[in-house]
């Protein structure tokens, strides 16, 4: 199969279309994370469907001092990877095709959720992101559109936009792809020197430290549920040397739930150590949030959450996150 390179929406709409169209939106510089998205799109669309990969470096997403000019543009390599991963077409429009007449005066507003975390660090970023996603959804007319969970806040906002504005498209999130050392795949990883990369590993290490703390706490609570809080049971446990374990489990279960605070503390310990490395990690934020609105969760929170981190190493800014579930005695990984 040869992947078609298309430059205009007219070319895309002229293609024969039988099954469902699945679209993967990218800014190019494709890597294995994008390949996973494309392969997932291929599986969802099926043999009769169509997979379209968009490649467009959106200027609205870059603020002053950000890396628009040096953002990698590798269309030939992108086309090859897209073809190897099962894409039927790569849609690589010009700026004029996406924004006829220049930057749009009417834009999508990300609202309060778009002003938190990444939005606070990069004002206007999510307005620009949602505006181009809305434009590309209109230009490509997909049945399904897939996005990586590494950009968790972006995914949450796209889901919200589609729901709030009645877009007729299904949004699918695909788990983060990591390199062998745990670093989340990103087009910006190529900017890291070997020394900077060693420091950058603290992002994923912090997240997994939080995950480990969370799993241990949830396991203790699960154990507490299984051990009746009766004197007779305690005496029986004592006889076989398990009274301390039972007491610990009941103490955790009855205490003010400290899960979120303990998770944050475990992750921050790793990040604090990385701040003393050479080169140092410069933390932007560490947050444990409700994915529905990206507000910080309280210690009595139950349900799905996202542990998110952003930091700079040298001149490169990186983000990462991991999903957790509180109150069901298990962690989502």
C-alpha positions as MATLAB code, in Angstrom:
seq = 'XXXXXXXXXXXXXXXXXXXXXXXXXXXXXXXXXXXXXXXXXXXXXXXXXXXXXXXXXXXXXXXXXXXXXXXXXXXXXXXXXXXXXXXXXXXXXXXXXXXXXXXXXXXXXXXXXXXXXXXXXXXXXXXXXXXXXXXXXXXXXXXXXXXXXXXXXXXXXXXXXXXXXXXXXXXXXXXXXXXXXXXXXXXXXXXXXXXXXXXXXXXXXXXXXXXXXXXXXXXXXXXXXXXXXXXXXXXXXXXXXXXXXXXXXXXXXXXXXXXXXXXXXXXXXXXXXXXXXXXXXXXXXXXXXXXXXXXXXXXXXXXXXXXXXXXXXXXXXXXXXXXXXXXXXXXXX';
ca = [
       0.000    0.000    0.000;
       1.293    3.433   -0.946;
       0.331    6.267    1.378;
      -0.983    9.293   -0.489;
       0.358   12.756    0.324;
      -2.459   15.296    0.185;
      -2.152   19.058    0.493;
      -5.778   20.250    0.330;
      -9.057   19.207    1.884;
     -10.520   19.026   -1.630;
      -8.037   16.254   -2.469;
      -8.990   14.431    0.710;
     -12.729   14.707    0.116;
     -12.324   13.506   -3.464;
     -11.087   10.121   -2.245;
     -13.505    7.211   -2.392;
     -14.763    6.458    1.092;
     -16.486    3.251    2.139;
     -15.816    2.417    5.784;
     -15.045    4.624    8.761;
     -12.349    7.300    8.580;
      -9.934    7.441   11.533;
      -7.747   10.531   11.867;
      -4.502   10.901   13.829;
      -3.510   14.547   14.277;
       0.196   15.377   14.588;
       2.621   18.235   14.208;
       5.027   15.942   12.378;
       8.429   14.667   13.547;
       6.712   11.313   13.901;
       8.091    8.668   16.268;
       7.020    5.326   17.707;
       4.357    6.999   19.828;
       2.703    8.308   16.671;
       3.195    4.919   15.015;
       1.238    3.340   17.867;
      -1.582    5.820   17.316;
      -1.635    5.039   13.592;
      -1.606    1.278   14.148;
      -4.434    1.629   16.658;
      -6.368    3.721   14.149;
      -5.802    1.009   11.544;
      -7.214   -1.638   13.887;
     -10.268    0.490   14.701;
     -10.965    1.506   11.113;
     -10.555   -2.046    9.872;
      -9.651   -3.179    6.359;
     -12.541   -1.280    4.780;
     -11.880    1.959    6.646;
      -9.430    4.756    6.028;
      -6.631    6.094    8.226;
      -5.561    9.698    7.696;
      -2.581   11.284    9.475;
      -2.493   15.069    9.602;
       0.859   16.859    9.713;
       0.590   20.543   10.555;
       2.773   22.667   12.836;
       0.150   24.944   14.339;
       1.498   28.456   15.040;
      -1.407   29.238   17.381;
      -0.054   26.739   19.931;
       3.298   28.474   20.348;
       3.774   31.461   22.607;
       6.562   34.007   22.729;
       9.943   32.380   23.264;
       8.658   28.913   22.414;
      10.160   26.652   19.783;
       7.999   27.222   16.693;
      10.955   28.036   14.439;
      13.079   25.122   15.610;
      10.242   22.614   15.820;
      11.393   19.710   13.606;
       9.866   19.388   10.152;
      10.573   15.955    8.681;
       7.791   15.336    6.167;
       9.620   12.732    4.054;
      10.420   10.637    7.116;
       6.899   11.204    8.459;
       5.380    9.911    5.245;
       7.518    6.788    5.407;
       6.619    6.050    9.033;
       2.939    6.671    8.361;
       3.026    4.242    5.447;
       4.826    1.571    7.495;
       2.250    1.968   10.274;
      -0.757    1.509    8.024;
      -1.922    5.007    7.065;
      -3.823    5.438    3.815;
      -3.086    9.156    3.505;
      -1.029   11.941    5.048;
      -2.799   15.291    4.995;
      -0.119   18.005    5.203;
      -1.905   21.302    4.510;
      -0.298   24.694    4.178;
      -0.977   27.507    6.609;
      -3.248   29.126    4.042;
      -5.281   25.920    3.721;
      -5.912   25.755    7.460;
      -6.122   29.499    8.106;
      -7.301   31.214    4.913;
      -6.829   34.937    5.302;
      -4.317   34.613    8.139;
      -4.724   33.843   11.827;
      -8.397   33.438   12.713;
     -10.161   36.188   14.623;
     -12.743   33.711   15.928;
     -11.208   30.950   18.038;
     -12.220   28.183   20.399;
     -11.829   29.096   24.073;
     -10.571   26.352   26.367;
     -12.318   27.935   29.354;
     -11.194   27.504   32.988;
      -9.729   24.015   32.429;
      -7.479   25.493   29.775;
      -5.996   27.973   32.249;
      -4.665   25.325   34.658;
      -1.317   23.495   34.646;
      -0.163   23.578   31.014;
      -2.500   26.491   30.370;
      -0.991   28.486   33.238;
       2.520   27.779   31.975;
       1.636   28.454   28.343;
      -1.124   31.105   28.165;
      -3.285   30.750   25.091;
      -1.809   27.368   24.158;
      -5.014   25.405   24.580;
      -7.127   27.986   22.756;
      -4.797   27.548   19.788;
      -4.810   23.765   20.133;
      -8.601   23.488   20.247;
      -8.972   25.912   17.364;
      -6.751   23.852   15.071;
      -8.294   20.561   16.205;
     -11.743   21.941   15.430;
     -10.512   23.142   12.039;
      -8.880   19.805   11.215;
     -11.952   17.883   12.311;
     -13.965   19.948    9.847;
     -11.354   19.597    7.098;
     -10.908   15.820    7.468;
     -14.459   14.833    8.524;
     -13.492   11.734   10.536;
     -15.692    9.227   12.296;
     -12.953    8.639   14.888;
     -10.008   10.754   15.999;
      -7.165    9.401   18.147;
      -4.859   11.230   20.574;
      -2.088   10.148   22.926;
      -2.665   10.095   26.676;
       0.766   11.660   27.224;
      -0.937   14.987   26.540;
      -3.610   14.242   29.125;
      -4.902   17.786   29.519;
      -5.094   18.212   25.757;
      -7.060   14.961   25.454;
      -9.436   16.011   28.236;
     -10.083   19.371   26.567;
     -10.690   17.803   23.166;
     -13.189   15.398   24.734;
     -14.901   18.346   26.413;
     -15.008   20.417   23.237;
     -16.488   17.542   21.238;
     -19.132   16.986   23.912;
     -19.929   20.633   24.604;
     -20.070   21.690   20.948;
     -21.740   18.542   19.591;
     -19.028   17.404   17.206;
     -20.107   14.165   15.564;
     -16.841   12.307   16.148;
     -15.634    9.616   18.541;
     -12.510   10.544   20.523;
     -10.125    7.714   21.432;
      -7.214    8.049   23.879;
      -4.182    5.794   23.362;
      -1.773    4.966   26.239;
       1.600    6.700   26.427;
       4.475    4.968   24.652;
       7.776    4.956   26.527;
      11.355    4.310   25.581;
      13.227    1.444   27.246;
      14.493    3.733   30.006;
      10.970    4.973   30.808;
      11.138    8.385   29.140;
       7.857    9.184   27.414;
       8.316    9.439   23.662;
       8.269   13.026   22.453;
       9.498   14.921   19.426;
      11.341   17.180   21.865;
      13.482   14.345   23.271;
      15.874   14.859   20.366;
      16.864   18.212   21.858;
      18.309   16.555   24.992;
      22.048   16.004   25.387;
      23.090   12.679   26.997;
      23.519   14.435   30.362;
      20.168   16.208   30.042;
      18.457   12.959   29.170;
      19.727   11.338   32.372;
      18.185   14.186   34.351;
      14.958   14.034   32.327;
      14.402   10.430   33.416;
      13.320   11.854   36.783;
       9.926   12.734   35.276;
       8.905    9.136   34.648;
      10.737    7.925   37.771;
       8.717   10.353   39.892;
       5.455    9.198   38.351;
       6.273    5.544   38.950;
       7.308    6.324   42.529;
       3.873    7.844   43.027;
       2.274    4.821   41.371;
       4.184    2.447   43.667;
       3.121    4.393   46.782;
      -0.467    4.397   45.560;
      -0.439    0.636   44.894;
       0.950   -0.080   48.361;
      -1.696    2.044   50.047;
      -4.526    0.555   48.057;
      -3.263   -2.944   48.879;
      -3.307   -2.108   52.604;
      -6.859   -0.839   52.325;
      -7.876   -3.980   50.461;
      -6.342   -6.070   53.246;
      -8.174   -4.030   55.859;
     -11.470   -4.776   54.174;
     -10.759   -8.483   54.412;
      -9.921   -8.431   58.156;
     -12.938   -7.969   60.460;
     -12.267   -5.419   63.194;
     -13.224   -7.671   66.110;
     -11.294   -8.502   69.254;
     -11.674  -12.226   68.653;
     -10.214  -11.853   65.165;
      -7.348   -9.723   66.470;
      -6.560  -12.314   69.094;
      -6.592  -15.039   66.492;
      -4.270  -13.064   64.277;
      -1.972  -12.374   67.197;
      -1.683  -16.075   67.822;
      -0.235  -16.565   64.356;
       1.902  -13.461   64.440;
      -0.213  -11.256   62.158;
      -1.563   -8.761   64.667;
       0.857   -6.023   63.573;
      -0.099   -6.461   59.931;
      -3.783   -6.362   60.790;
      -3.322   -3.293   62.979;
      -1.410   -1.510   60.237;
      -4.076   -2.333   57.702;
      -6.895   -1.123   59.960;
      -4.970    2.038   60.821;
      -4.607    2.869   57.135;
      -8.261    2.088   56.448;
      -9.589    4.163   59.366;
      -7.223    7.111   59.071;
      -8.117   10.210   57.094;
      -7.368    8.913   53.599;
      -3.906   10.232   52.837;
      -3.558    8.569   49.451;
      -3.294   11.639   47.212;
      -0.945   13.484   49.580;
       1.289   10.433   49.950;
       1.396    9.933   46.192;
       2.401   13.543   45.636;
       5.066   13.298   48.344;
       6.613   10.155   46.853;
       6.808   11.750   43.409;
       8.161   15.055   44.717;
      11.000   13.311   46.543;
      12.354   12.061   43.219;
      11.943   15.462   41.581;
      13.683   17.237   44.486;
      16.664   14.930   44.072;
      16.756   15.637   40.323;
      16.845   19.370   41.034;
      20.314   18.809   42.509;
      21.708   17.018   39.458;
      23.964   18.538   36.811;
      22.200   19.726   34.748;
      19.328   20.243   37.183;
      15.679   19.528   36.601;
      13.647   22.742   36.840;
      10.166   21.742   37.976;
       7.218   23.585   36.489;
       4.474   21.654   38.273;
       3.584   18.359   39.893;
      -0.162   17.834   40.196;
      -2.629   15.089   41.026;
      -5.853   16.071   39.314;
      -9.370   15.027   38.431;
      -9.296   14.396   34.656;
     -12.783   15.864   34.231;
     -11.618   19.399   35.019;
      -7.905   19.177   35.977;
      -8.408   20.504   39.496;
      -6.325   19.073   42.343;
      -7.933   16.139   44.135;
      -8.512   16.142   47.903;
      -7.336   13.420   50.269;
     -10.811   11.889   50.430;
     -11.015   11.642   46.636;
     -12.204    8.429   45.010;
     -12.218    7.649   41.326;
      -9.905    8.198   38.377;
      -7.084   10.726   38.658;
      -4.035   11.834   36.694;
      -0.605   12.392   38.239;
       1.019   14.963   35.949;
       4.437   16.609   35.840;
       6.144   19.237   33.696;
       9.738   20.412   33.917;
      12.603   21.921   31.985;
      15.962   20.305   31.468;
      18.310   22.753   29.846;
      16.191   24.568   27.255;
      13.800   21.654   26.680;
      10.409   21.501   28.363;
       8.931   18.033   28.908;
       5.619   16.735   30.237;
       4.471   13.328   31.424;
       1.607   11.782   33.374;
       0.215    8.513   34.620;
      -3.387    7.501   35.430;
      -4.350    6.317   38.922;
      -7.601    5.124   40.463;
      -8.403    5.794   44.120;
     -10.843    3.814   46.181;
     -11.038    0.644   44.080;
      -7.969   -1.013   45.561;
      -6.021   -1.039   42.359;
      -4.002    1.282   40.167;
      -4.567    1.872   36.502;
      -1.389    1.452   34.573;
];
